[in-house]
PDB file of C-alpha atoms in Angstrom:
ATOM      1  CA  UNK Z   1     154.581 141.701 144.752  1.00 98.00           C
ATOM      2  CA  UNK Z   2     151.511 141.665 146.996  1.00 98.00           C
ATOM      3  CA  UNK Z   3     148.465 143.563 145.713  1.00 98.00           C
ATOM      4  CA  UNK Z   4     144.806 143.965 146.398  1.00 98.00           C
ATOM      5  CA  UNK Z   5     142.639 142.918 143.403  1.00 98.00           C
ATOM      6  CA  UNK Z   6     138.871 143.346 142.887  1.00 98.00           C
ATOM      7  CA  UNK Z   7     137.939 139.688 142.410  1.00 97.00           C
ATOM      8  CA  UNK Z   8     134.367 140.537 141.216  1.00 97.00           C
ATOM      9  CA  UNK Z   9     132.100 143.561 141.412  1.00 97.00           C
ATOM     10  CA  UNK Z  10     130.532 143.768 144.863  1.00 98.00           C
ATOM     11  CA  UNK Z  11     130.916 144.653 148.459  1.00 98.00           C
ATOM     12  CA  UNK Z  12     134.250 145.409 150.236  1.00 98.00           C
ATOM     13  CA  UNK Z  13     135.007 141.693 150.775  1.00 97.00           C
ATOM     14  CA  UNK Z  14     135.593 141.261 147.090  1.00 98.00           C
ATOM     15  CA  UNK Z  15     138.941 143.042 147.663  1.00 98.00           C
ATOM     16  CA  UNK Z  16     141.398 140.238 148.087  1.00 98.00           C
ATOM     17  CA  UNK Z  17     145.093 140.062 148.645  1.00 98.00           C
ATOM     18  CA  UNK Z  18     146.863 138.476 145.592  1.00 98.00           C
ATOM     19  CA  UNK Z  19     150.358 137.975 144.179  1.00 98.00           C
ATOM     20  CA  UNK Z  20     151.136 139.758 140.901  1.00 97.00           C
ATOM     21  CA  UNK Z  21     154.360 140.057 138.869  1.00 97.00           C
ATOM     22  CA  UNK Z  22     156.173 143.382 139.529  1.00 97.00           C
ATOM     23  CA  UNK Z  23     155.163 145.963 136.772  1.00 97.00           C
ATOM     24  CA  UNK Z  24     157.935 147.197 134.453  1.00 96.00           C
ATOM     25  CA  UNK Z  25     158.299 150.898 133.687  1.00 96.00           C
ATOM     26  CA  UNK Z  26     157.863 151.868 130.101  1.00 94.00           C
ATOM     27  CA  UNK Z  27     159.388 154.910 128.613  1.00 93.00           C
ATOM     28  CA  UNK Z  28     158.455 157.951 130.507  1.00 94.00           C
ATOM     29  CA  UNK Z  29     157.480 155.991 133.628  1.00 96.00           C
ATOM     30  CA  UNK Z  30     159.087 155.170 137.005  1.00 97.00           C
ATOM     31  CA  UNK Z  31     158.543 152.100 139.192  1.00 98.00           C
ATOM     32  CA  UNK Z  32     157.681 153.128 142.789  1.00 98.00           C
ATOM     33  CA  UNK Z  33     158.106 150.939 145.845  1.00 98.00           C
ATOM     34  CA  UNK Z  34     154.783 151.924 147.489  1.00 98.00           C
ATOM     35  CA  UNK Z  35     154.906 152.832 151.154  1.00 98.00           C
ATOM     36  CA  UNK Z  36     151.306 154.263 151.275  1.00 98.00           C
ATOM     37  CA  UNK Z  37     148.429 154.490 148.935  1.00 98.00           C
ATOM     38  CA  UNK Z  38     145.358 156.756 149.211  1.00 98.00           C
ATOM     39  CA  UNK Z  39     141.714 155.588 149.304  1.00 97.00           C
ATOM     40  CA  UNK Z  40     139.181 157.506 147.213  1.00 95.00           C
ATOM     41  CA  UNK Z  41     135.491 157.284 146.319  1.00 93.00           C
ATOM     42  CA  UNK Z  42     136.447 156.357 142.704  1.00 94.00           C
ATOM     43  CA  UNK Z  43     138.058 153.144 144.124  1.00 97.00           C
ATOM     44  CA  UNK Z  44     134.709 152.225 145.644  1.00 97.00           C
ATOM     45  CA  UNK Z  45     132.905 152.864 142.365  1.00 95.00           C
ATOM     46  CA  UNK Z  46     135.495 150.717 140.550  1.00 97.00           C
ATOM     47  CA  UNK Z  47     134.964 147.963 143.115  1.00 98.00           C
ATOM     48  CA  UNK Z  48     131.239 148.068 142.488  1.00 97.00           C
ATOM     49  CA  UNK Z  49     131.779 147.747 138.710  1.00 96.00           C
ATOM     50  CA  UNK Z  50     130.713 151.295 137.976  1.00 93.00           C
ATOM     51  CA  UNK Z  51     134.079 152.903 137.072  1.00 92.00           C
ATOM     52  CA  UNK Z  52     136.244 150.823 134.786  1.00 91.00           C
ATOM     53  CA  UNK Z  53     139.932 151.769 134.405  1.00 93.00           C
ATOM     54  CA  UNK Z  54     140.914 153.344 131.150  1.00 91.00           C
ATOM     55  CA  UNK Z  55     142.235 151.029 128.379  1.00 91.00           C
ATOM     56  CA  UNK Z  56     145.704 149.759 129.064  1.00 91.00           C
ATOM     57  CA  UNK Z  57     145.630 150.722 132.859  1.00 94.00           C
ATOM     58  CA  UNK Z  58     146.072 148.106 135.578  1.00 96.00           C
ATOM     59  CA  UNK Z  59     142.898 146.605 136.819  1.00 96.00           C
ATOM     60  CA  UNK Z  60     144.111 147.141 140.377  1.00 98.00           C
ATOM     61  CA  UNK Z  61     142.414 150.012 142.290  1.00 98.00           C
ATOM     62  CA  UNK Z  62     144.275 152.922 143.663  1.00 98.00           C
ATOM     63  CA  UNK Z  63     144.816 156.321 142.221  1.00 98.00           C
ATOM     64  CA  UNK Z  64     147.593 157.835 144.427  1.00 98.00           C
ATOM     65  CA  UNK Z  65     150.782 156.568 145.941  1.00 98.00           C
ATOM     66  CA  UNK Z  66     153.882 157.615 147.786  1.00 98.00           C
ATOM     67  CA  UNK Z  67     157.267 155.703 147.974  1.00 98.00           C
ATOM     68  CA  UNK Z  68     160.632 155.647 146.590  1.00 98.00           C
ATOM     69  CA  UNK Z  69     161.709 155.098 142.958  1.00 98.00           C
ATOM     70  CA  UNK Z  70     163.249 151.692 142.470  1.00 98.00           C
ATOM     71  CA  UNK Z  71     163.450 151.594 138.643  1.00 97.00           C
ATOM     72  CA  UNK Z  72     163.313 154.181 135.830  1.00 96.00           C
ATOM     73  CA  UNK Z  73     162.174 153.589 132.263  1.00 94.00           C
ATOM     74  CA  UNK Z  74     163.940 155.381 129.411  1.00 89.00           C
ATOM     75  CA  UNK Z  75     162.939 159.006 128.982  1.00 82.00           C
ATOM     76  CA  UNK Z  76     160.762 159.961 126.051  1.00 74.00           C
ATOM     77  CA  UNK Z  77     162.718 161.240 123.046  1.00 72.00           C
ATOM     78  CA  UNK Z  78     163.976 164.743 123.575  1.00 70.00           C
ATOM     79  CA  UNK Z  79     163.443 164.929 127.326  1.00 73.00           C
ATOM     80  CA  UNK Z  80     165.679 164.581 130.367  1.00 76.00           C
ATOM     81  CA  UNK Z  81     165.342 162.222 133.326  1.00 84.00           C
ATOM     82  CA  UNK Z  82     164.166 164.027 136.464  1.00 91.00           C
ATOM     83  CA  UNK Z  83     163.837 161.047 138.743  1.00 95.00           C
ATOM     84  CA  UNK Z  84     166.544 158.808 139.994  1.00 96.00           C
ATOM     85  CA  UNK Z  85     166.443 155.484 141.943  1.00 97.00           C
ATOM     86  CA  UNK Z  86     165.902 156.313 145.653  1.00 98.00           C
ATOM     87  CA  UNK Z  87     163.977 159.520 145.151  1.00 98.00           C
ATOM     88  CA  UNK Z  88     160.967 160.011 147.393  1.00 98.00           C
ATOM     89  CA  UNK Z  89     158.020 160.847 145.347  1.00 98.00           C
ATOM     90  CA  UNK Z  90     154.187 160.858 145.466  1.00 98.00           C
ATOM     91  CA  UNK Z  91     152.276 160.213 142.277  1.00 98.00           C
ATOM     92  CA  UNK Z  92     148.820 160.437 140.607  1.00 98.00           C
ATOM     93  CA  UNK Z  93     148.158 157.141 138.869  1.00 98.00           C
ATOM     94  CA  UNK Z  94     145.184 155.868 136.722  1.00 96.00           C
ATOM     95  CA  UNK Z  95     145.140 152.663 138.663  1.00 97.00           C
ATOM     96  CA  UNK Z  96     147.418 150.010 140.380  1.00 98.00           C
ATOM     97  CA  UNK Z  97     148.034 151.903 143.539  1.00 98.00           C
ATOM     98  CA  UNK Z  98     146.837 148.996 145.961  1.00 98.00           C
ATOM     99  CA  UNK Z  99     150.162 147.184 145.552  1.00 98.00           C
ATOM    100  CA  UNK Z 100     153.645 146.999 146.768  1.00 98.00           C
ATOM    101  CA  UNK Z 101     154.943 148.184 143.452  1.00 98.00           C
ATOM    102  CA  UNK Z 102     153.272 150.743 141.056  1.00 98.00           C
ATOM    103  CA  UNK Z 103     154.344 152.363 137.775  1.00 98.00           C
ATOM    104  CA  UNK Z 104     153.611 156.064 137.246  1.00 98.00           C
ATOM    105  CA  UNK Z 105     154.262 158.531 134.484  1.00 96.00           C
ATOM    106  CA  UNK Z 106     157.343 160.618 135.411  1.00 96.00           C
ATOM    107  CA  UNK Z 107     155.361 163.828 134.702  1.00 96.00           C
ATOM    108  CA  UNK Z 108     152.698 162.793 137.280  1.00 97.00           C
ATOM    109  CA  UNK Z 109     155.254 162.398 140.077  1.00 98.00           C
ATOM    110  CA  UNK Z 110     156.043 165.208 142.559  1.00 98.00           C
ATOM    111  CA  UNK Z 111     158.645 165.277 145.373  1.00 98.00           C
ATOM    112  CA  UNK Z 112     157.432 164.347 148.804  1.00 98.00           C
ATOM    113  CA  UNK Z 113     157.157 167.650 150.624  1.00 97.00           C
ATOM    114  CA  UNK Z 114     159.904 168.184 153.250  1.00 96.00           C
ATOM    115  CA  UNK Z 115     158.725 167.000 156.650  1.00 95.00           C
ATOM    116  CA  UNK Z 116     155.850 164.846 155.161  1.00 98.00           C
ATOM    117  CA  UNK Z 117     155.511 161.215 156.053  1.00 98.00           C
ATOM    118  CA  UNK Z 118     154.715 158.882 153.185  1.00 98.00           C
ATOM    119  CA  UNK Z 119     151.178 158.528 154.496  1.00 98.00           C
ATOM    120  CA  UNK Z 120     150.695 162.218 154.278  1.00 98.00           C
ATOM    121  CA  UNK Z 121     152.284 162.383 150.755  1.00 98.00           C
ATOM    122  CA  UNK Z 122     149.976 159.571 149.574  1.00 98.00           C
ATOM    123  CA  UNK Z 123     146.904 161.558 150.591  1.00 98.00           C
ATOM    124  CA  UNK Z 124     147.859 164.530 148.355  1.00 98.00           C
ATOM    125  CA  UNK Z 125     147.725 163.729 144.634  1.00 98.00           C
ATOM    126  CA  UNK Z 126     144.062 162.708 143.820  1.00 97.00           C
ATOM    127  CA  UNK Z 127     142.466 165.502 145.729  1.00 97.00           C
ATOM    128  CA  UNK Z 128     144.977 168.289 144.999  1.00 98.00           C
ATOM    129  CA  UNK Z 129     145.096 167.628 141.262  1.00 98.00           C
ATOM    130  CA  UNK Z 130     141.355 167.480 141.166  1.00 97.00           C
ATOM    131  CA  UNK Z 131     140.818 170.616 143.215  1.00 98.00           C
ATOM    132  CA  UNK Z 132     143.499 172.646 141.407  1.00 98.00           C
ATOM    133  CA  UNK Z 133     142.301 171.881 137.896  1.00 98.00           C
ATOM    134  CA  UNK Z 134     138.622 172.279 138.744  1.00 98.00           C
ATOM    135  CA  UNK Z 135     138.508 175.101 141.235  1.00 98.00           C
ATOM    136  CA  UNK Z 136     141.365 177.318 140.052  1.00 98.00           C
ATOM    137  CA  UNK Z 137     141.784 176.385 136.368  1.00 97.00           C
ATOM    138  CA  UNK Z 138     138.146 175.714 135.275  1.00 97.00           C
ATOM    139  CA  UNK Z 139     136.481 177.603 137.968  1.00 98.00           C
ATOM    140  CA  UNK Z 140     138.933 180.570 137.841  1.00 98.00           C
ATOM    141  CA  UNK Z 141     138.620 181.279 141.481  1.00 98.00           C
ATOM    142  CA  UNK Z 142     140.613 184.342 142.484  1.00 98.00           C
ATOM    143  CA  UNK Z 143     141.341 186.285 145.710  1.00 98.00           C
ATOM    144  CA  UNK Z 144     138.383 188.170 147.101  1.00 98.00           C
ATOM    145  CA  UNK Z 145     135.827 185.875 145.541  1.00 98.00           C
ATOM    146  CA  UNK Z 146     133.699 183.338 147.382  1.00 98.00           C
ATOM    147  CA  UNK Z 147     133.754 179.584 147.119  1.00 98.00           C
ATOM    148  CA  UNK Z 148     131.092 176.996 148.311  1.00 98.00           C
ATOM    149  CA  UNK Z 149     132.382 173.504 148.863  1.00 98.00           C
ATOM    150  CA  UNK Z 150     129.725 170.797 149.113  1.00 97.00           C
ATOM    151  CA  UNK Z 151     130.867 167.767 151.155  1.00 95.00           C
ATOM    152  CA  UNK Z 152     133.315 169.846 153.107  1.00 96.00           C
ATOM    153  CA  UNK Z 153     134.824 166.925 155.093  1.00 96.00           C
ATOM    154  CA  UNK Z 154     135.513 164.639 152.187  1.00 95.00           C
ATOM    155  CA  UNK Z 155     138.993 164.375 150.741  1.00 95.00           C
ATOM    156  CA  UNK Z 156     138.060 166.840 148.057  1.00 96.00           C
ATOM    157  CA  UNK Z 157     136.299 169.075 150.422  1.00 97.00           C
ATOM    158  CA  UNK Z 158     138.992 169.393 152.912  1.00 98.00           C
ATOM    159  CA  UNK Z 159     141.468 170.167 150.116  1.00 98.00           C
ATOM    160  CA  UNK Z 160     139.205 172.759 148.548  1.00 98.00           C
ATOM    161  CA  UNK Z 161     138.452 174.506 151.716  1.00 98.00           C
ATOM    162  CA  UNK Z 162     142.179 174.854 152.632  1.00 98.00           C
ATOM    163  CA  UNK Z 163     143.341 175.955 149.150  1.00 98.00           C
ATOM    164  CA  UNK Z 164     140.443 178.370 148.735  1.00 98.00           C
ATOM    165  CA  UNK Z 165     141.267 180.052 152.057  1.00 98.00           C
ATOM    166  CA  UNK Z 166     145.060 179.994 151.257  1.00 98.00           C
ATOM    167  CA  UNK Z 167     144.511 181.840 147.972  1.00 98.00           C
ATOM    168  CA  UNK Z 168     142.360 184.609 149.483  1.00 98.00           C
ATOM    169  CA  UNK Z 169     138.772 183.384 148.910  1.00 98.00           C
ATOM    170  CA  UNK Z 170     135.964 183.375 151.435  1.00 98.00           C
ATOM    171  CA  UNK Z 171     134.997 179.806 151.766  1.00 98.00           C
ATOM    172  CA  UNK Z 172     131.600 178.258 152.662  1.00 98.00           C
ATOM    173  CA  UNK Z 173     130.904 174.619 153.070  1.00 98.00           C
ATOM    174  CA  UNK Z 174     128.107 172.036 153.586  1.00 98.00           C
ATOM    175  CA  UNK Z 175     128.329 168.853 155.573  1.00 96.00           C
ATOM    176  CA  UNK Z 176     126.054 166.261 157.076  1.00 94.00           C
ATOM    177  CA  UNK Z 177     126.611 166.744 160.753  1.00 96.00           C
ATOM    178  CA  UNK Z 178     127.411 169.445 163.273  1.00 97.00           C
ATOM    179  CA  UNK Z 179     130.594 167.788 164.092  1.00 97.00           C
ATOM    180  CA  UNK Z 180     131.581 167.791 160.396  1.00 97.00           C
ATOM    181  CA  UNK Z 181     130.637 171.475 160.122  1.00 98.00           C
ATOM    182  CA  UNK Z 182     132.896 172.213 163.030  1.00 98.00           C
ATOM    183  CA  UNK Z 183     135.717 170.408 161.210  1.00 97.00           C
ATOM    184  CA  UNK Z 184     135.075 172.566 158.139  1.00 98.00           C
ATOM    185  CA  UNK Z 185     135.284 175.690 160.253  1.00 98.00           C
ATOM    186  CA  UNK Z 186     138.599 174.432 161.590  1.00 97.00           C
ATOM    187  CA  UNK Z 187     139.968 174.124 158.127  1.00 97.00           C
ATOM    188  CA  UNK Z 188     139.049 177.694 157.188  1.00 97.00           C
ATOM    189  CA  UNK Z 189     135.394 177.658 156.132  1.00 98.00           C
ATOM    190  CA  UNK Z 190     133.767 180.928 157.267  1.00 98.00           C
ATOM    191  CA  UNK Z 191     130.314 179.271 157.591  1.00 97.00           C
ATOM    192  CA  UNK Z 192     129.582 175.588 157.335  1.00 98.00           C
ATOM    193  CA  UNK Z 193     125.914 174.433 157.069  1.00 97.00           C
ATOM    194  CA  UNK Z 194     124.446 171.012 158.099  1.00 98.00           C
ATOM    195  CA  UNK Z 195     122.538 170.246 155.003  1.00 96.00           C
ATOM    196  CA  UNK Z 196     120.366 167.800 156.882  1.00 95.00           C
ATOM    197  CA  UNK Z 197     118.966 170.474 159.223  1.00 94.00           C
ATOM    198  CA  UNK Z 198     119.061 173.772 157.212  1.00 94.00           C
ATOM    199  CA  UNK Z 199     118.221 175.309 153.886  1.00 96.00           C
ATOM    200  CA  UNK Z 200     121.730 175.918 152.732  1.00 96.00           C
ATOM    201  CA  UNK Z 201     120.597 178.061 149.669  1.00 97.00           C
ATOM    202  CA  UNK Z 202     118.644 180.481 151.972  1.00 97.00           C
ATOM    203  CA  UNK Z 203     121.344 180.541 154.586  1.00 97.00           C
ATOM    204  CA  UNK Z 204     124.137 181.448 152.047  1.00 97.00           C
ATOM    205  CA  UNK Z 205     122.016 183.986 150.272  1.00 97.00           C
ATOM    206  CA  UNK Z 206     121.507 185.646 153.616  1.00 97.00           C
ATOM    207  CA  UNK Z 207     125.178 185.372 154.472  1.00 96.00           C
ATOM    208  CA  UNK Z 208     126.250 187.054 151.285  1.00 97.00           C
ATOM    209  CA  UNK Z 209     123.583 189.724 151.489  1.00 97.00           C
ATOM    210  CA  UNK Z 210     121.750 188.273 148.499  1.00 96.00           C
ATOM    211  CA  UNK Z 211     124.870 188.578 146.310  1.00 97.00           C
ATOM    212  CA  UNK Z 212     125.377 184.821 146.009  1.00 97.00           C
ATOM    213  CA  UNK Z 213     128.560 182.701 145.524  1.00 98.00           C
ATOM    214  CA  UNK Z 214     131.168 183.091 142.768  1.00 98.00           C
ATOM    215  CA  UNK Z 215     132.399 179.497 142.504  1.00 98.00           C
ATOM    216  CA  UNK Z 216     130.523 176.258 143.683  1.00 98.00           C
ATOM    217  CA  UNK Z 217     132.249 172.906 143.756  1.00 98.00           C
ATOM    218  CA  UNK Z 218     129.697 170.235 143.670  1.00 97.00           C
ATOM    219  CA  UNK Z 219     129.921 166.392 143.712  1.00 94.00           C
ATOM    220  CA  UNK Z 220     126.250 165.772 144.408  1.00 92.00           C
ATOM    221  CA  UNK Z 221     124.399 166.483 141.194  1.00 92.00           C
ATOM    222  CA  UNK Z 222     120.664 165.697 140.842  1.00 92.00           C
ATOM    223  CA  UNK Z 223     118.462 168.410 142.505  1.00 93.00           C
ATOM    224  CA  UNK Z 224     121.566 170.193 143.900  1.00 94.00           C
ATOM    225  CA  UNK Z 225     122.325 171.522 140.349  1.00 95.00           C
ATOM    226  CA  UNK Z 226     119.276 173.839 140.119  1.00 95.00           C
ATOM    227  CA  UNK Z 227     119.863 174.887 143.780  1.00 96.00           C
ATOM    228  CA  UNK Z 228     123.543 175.724 142.978  1.00 97.00           C
ATOM    229  CA  UNK Z 229     122.445 177.806 140.013  1.00 97.00           C
ATOM    230  CA  UNK Z 230     119.900 179.725 142.158  1.00 96.00           C
ATOM    231  CA  UNK Z 231     122.780 180.551 144.530  1.00 97.00           C
ATOM    232  CA  UNK Z 232     125.421 181.551 142.092  1.00 98.00           C
ATOM    233  CA  UNK Z 233     126.343 185.323 141.812  1.00 98.00           C
ATOM    234  CA  UNK Z 234     126.289 187.183 138.517  1.00 98.00           C
ATOM    235  CA  UNK Z 235     129.138 185.668 136.331  1.00 98.00           C
ATOM    236  CA  UNK Z 236     129.215 182.700 138.799  1.00 98.00           C
ATOM    237  CA  UNK Z 237     130.686 179.331 138.049  1.00 98.00           C
ATOM    238  CA  UNK Z 238     129.341 175.938 138.834  1.00 98.00           C
ATOM    239  CA  UNK Z 239     131.996 173.155 138.751  1.00 98.00           C
ATOM    240  CA  UNK Z 240     130.679 169.634 138.643  1.00 97.00           C
ATOM    241  CA  UNK Z 241     133.088 166.814 139.513  1.00 95.00           C
ATOM    242  CA  UNK Z 242     130.757 163.940 140.521  1.00 90.00           C
ATOM    243  CA  UNK Z 243     127.188 163.064 140.966  1.00 89.00           C
ATOM    244  CA  UNK Z 244     126.314 161.131 144.102  1.00 79.00           C
ATOM    245  CA  UNK Z 245     122.706 161.661 143.545  1.00 86.00           C
ATOM    246  CA  UNK Z 246     122.181 161.653 139.839  1.00 86.00           C
ATOM    247  CA  UNK Z 247     123.887 162.781 136.597  1.00 88.00           C
ATOM    248  CA  UNK Z 248     120.595 163.929 135.117  1.00 92.00           C
ATOM    249  CA  UNK Z 249     118.687 167.037 136.100  1.00 92.00           C
ATOM    250  CA  UNK Z 250     116.585 169.859 134.765  1.00 92.00           C
ATOM    251  CA  UNK Z 251     117.683 173.552 134.732  1.00 91.00           C
ATOM    252  CA  UNK Z 252     116.299 176.857 133.723  1.00 92.00           C
ATOM    253  CA  UNK Z 253     118.558 178.187 130.910  1.00 94.00           C
ATOM    254  CA  UNK Z 254     117.008 181.647 131.249  1.00 93.00           C
ATOM    255  CA  UNK Z 255     118.748 182.231 134.593  1.00 92.00           C
ATOM    256  CA  UNK Z 256     122.103 180.948 133.166  1.00 95.00           C
ATOM    257  CA  UNK Z 257     121.721 183.517 130.278  1.00 96.00           C
ATOM    258  CA  UNK Z 258     120.419 186.301 132.407  1.00 96.00           C
ATOM    259  CA  UNK Z 259     123.192 186.030 135.076  1.00 96.00           C
ATOM    260  CA  UNK Z 260     125.888 184.971 132.715  1.00 98.00           C
ATOM    261  CA  UNK Z 261     126.579 181.779 134.509  1.00 98.00           C
ATOM    262  CA  UNK Z 262     129.069 179.140 133.675  1.00 97.00           C
ATOM    263  CA  UNK Z 263     128.506 175.359 134.143  1.00 97.00           C
ATOM    264  CA  UNK Z 264     131.570 173.218 133.761  1.00 97.00           C
ATOM    265  CA  UNK Z 265     133.204 170.138 135.090  1.00 95.00           C
ATOM    266  CA  UNK Z 266     135.797 167.479 134.373  1.00 94.00           C
ATOM    267  CA  UNK Z 267     137.060 163.994 135.059  1.00 92.00           C
ATOM    268  CA  UNK Z 268     140.721 163.435 135.818  1.00 92.00           C
ATOM    269  CA  UNK Z 269     141.344 159.669 135.379  1.00 91.00           C
ATOM    270  CA  UNK Z 270     140.959 159.458 131.508  1.00 90.00           C
ATOM    271  CA  UNK Z 271     143.087 162.564 130.754  1.00 93.00           C
ATOM    272  CA  UNK Z 272     146.538 162.099 129.086  1.00 93.00           C
ATOM    273  CA  UNK Z 273     149.789 162.109 131.081  1.00 93.00           C
ATOM    274  CA  UNK Z 274     150.628 165.354 129.368  1.00 94.00           C
ATOM    275  CA  UNK Z 275     147.518 167.020 130.690  1.00 96.00           C
ATOM    276  CA  UNK Z 276     148.080 165.627 134.092  1.00 96.00           C
ATOM    277  CA  UNK Z 277     151.631 166.619 133.925  1.00 96.00           C
ATOM    278  CA  UNK Z 278     150.648 170.190 133.258  1.00 97.00           C
ATOM    279  CA  UNK Z 279     148.461 170.042 136.431  1.00 98.00           C
ATOM    280  CA  UNK Z 280     151.458 168.630 138.408  1.00 98.00           C
ATOM    281  CA  UNK Z 281     153.651 171.469 137.218  1.00 97.00           C
ATOM    282  CA  UNK Z 282     151.151 174.013 138.388  1.00 98.00           C
ATOM    283  CA  UNK Z 283     150.879 172.264 141.746  1.00 98.00           C
ATOM    284  CA  UNK Z 284     154.535 172.239 142.281  1.00 98.00           C
ATOM    285  CA  UNK Z 285     154.745 175.897 141.496  1.00 98.00           C
ATOM    286  CA  UNK Z 286     151.704 177.261 143.339  1.00 98.00           C
ATOM    287  CA  UNK Z 287     150.769 174.655 146.008  1.00 98.00           C
ATOM    288  CA  UNK Z 288     153.933 172.755 147.073  1.00 98.00           C
ATOM    289  CA  UNK Z 289     155.215 175.934 148.776  1.00 98.00           C
ATOM    290  CA  UNK Z 290     151.977 175.955 150.848  1.00 98.00           C
ATOM    291  CA  UNK Z 291     152.485 172.221 151.755  1.00 98.00           C
ATOM    292  CA  UNK Z 292     156.117 172.854 152.612  1.00 97.00           C
ATOM    293  CA  UNK Z 293     155.184 175.742 154.981  1.00 97.00           C
ATOM    294  CA  UNK Z 294     152.307 173.901 156.634  1.00 96.00           C
ATOM    295  CA  UNK Z 295     149.809 176.413 155.385  1.00 97.00           C
ATOM    296  CA  UNK Z 296     147.699 173.447 153.936  1.00 97.00           C
ATOM    297  CA  UNK Z 297     147.921 169.832 154.752  1.00 97.00           C
ATOM    298  CA  UNK Z 298     146.124 166.630 153.769  1.00 97.00           C
ATOM    299  CA  UNK Z 299     143.652 165.388 156.311  1.00 95.00           C
ATOM    300  CA  UNK Z 300     144.280 161.677 157.166  1.00 96.00           C
ATOM    301  CA  UNK Z 301     141.470 160.166 159.107  1.00 92.00           C
ATOM    302  CA  UNK Z 302     142.756 156.635 159.357  1.00 96.00           C
ATOM    303  CA  UNK Z 303     145.274 154.163 157.977  1.00 98.00           C
ATOM    304  CA  UNK Z 304     145.126 150.404 157.284  1.00 98.00           C
ATOM    305  CA  UNK Z 305     147.564 147.709 156.316  1.00 98.00           C
ATOM    306  CA  UNK Z 306     147.367 146.660 152.576  1.00 97.00           C
ATOM    307  CA  UNK Z 307     145.577 143.452 153.579  1.00 96.00           C
ATOM    308  CA  UNK Z 308     142.793 145.349 155.242  1.00 98.00           C
ATOM    309  CA  UNK Z 309     141.778 147.366 152.179  1.00 98.00           C
ATOM    310  CA  UNK Z 310     138.212 146.095 152.704  1.00 98.00           C
ATOM    311  CA  UNK Z 311     138.009 147.722 156.079  1.00 98.00           C
ATOM    312  CA  UNK Z 312     139.295 151.093 154.483  1.00 98.00           C
ATOM    313  CA  UNK Z 313     136.401 150.744 151.916  1.00 98.00           C
ATOM    314  CA  UNK Z 314     133.812 150.156 154.592  1.00 97.00           C
ATOM    315  CA  UNK Z 315     134.976 153.310 156.406  1.00 96.00           C
ATOM    316  CA  UNK Z 316     134.853 155.301 153.149  1.00 94.00           C
ATOM    317  CA  UNK Z 317     131.336 154.046 152.431  1.00 94.00           C
ATOM    318  CA  UNK Z 318     130.094 154.969 155.922  1.00 92.00           C
ATOM    319  CA  UNK Z 319     130.940 158.708 155.130  1.00 86.00           C
TER     320      UNK Z 319
END
């Protein structure tokens, strides 16, 4: 099969088209003929040598794919076989997506939503798994609450805005330009603030009448952490999923105690297939109907042929 490999840590041009043997599905896995693969920030970090794949996982980048099942490994003892050769699926994988063939745990596969192209389906798993487990499971967002999404036009951001709105929350966002703020509004954000030009903490305190925000989804870290804590409402939850600025910061524990705040976060890639499978089952129950009805949809900004993976990374890094 053709695949895109990281030949050495470095700039986008280290992504090179190579020939690799077709992977073979083990027990509890399927082999997918990949028609589309998503591009995500963790792929860039892996290319830079800053995010190694978990032990035993393919060294090829790529965390989400869509295509058709072409081979099925034996089911684990005591379980049935859901997927058959020819089924159209999208899947969350821990690596190996930038290739013509990719193995995926059966429990991390979901049916391509009716009416979706493979490109649309490939843009779903990484962000929807991440947003569901962090905003709704760890962040416990419920209808009637407020959600702030930093980086509102990122893959995570566009997903979080739509799902927050679909489940009855009032959604706010930050983004780095007026054009991006307008895009956040189009996806369902009640207010989107250009963080380059405005004090988003003050603006959102004013917008909420001083009450603050119930759940904040942050991927910036650094000095954003203290600002997020200042902005949280009583019983508010800060959910940290990345740190574009820094993983280290200083906080005032007194305000965490006084306002009964929760600071949580998670990573997705190292989690077990069973844990990811539980997220997949929740998505199929709660979110797949929204995708099928068109209430929410992945936002696809651009597509590239497999051989142009370096160009895709350049676009990703340009924000």
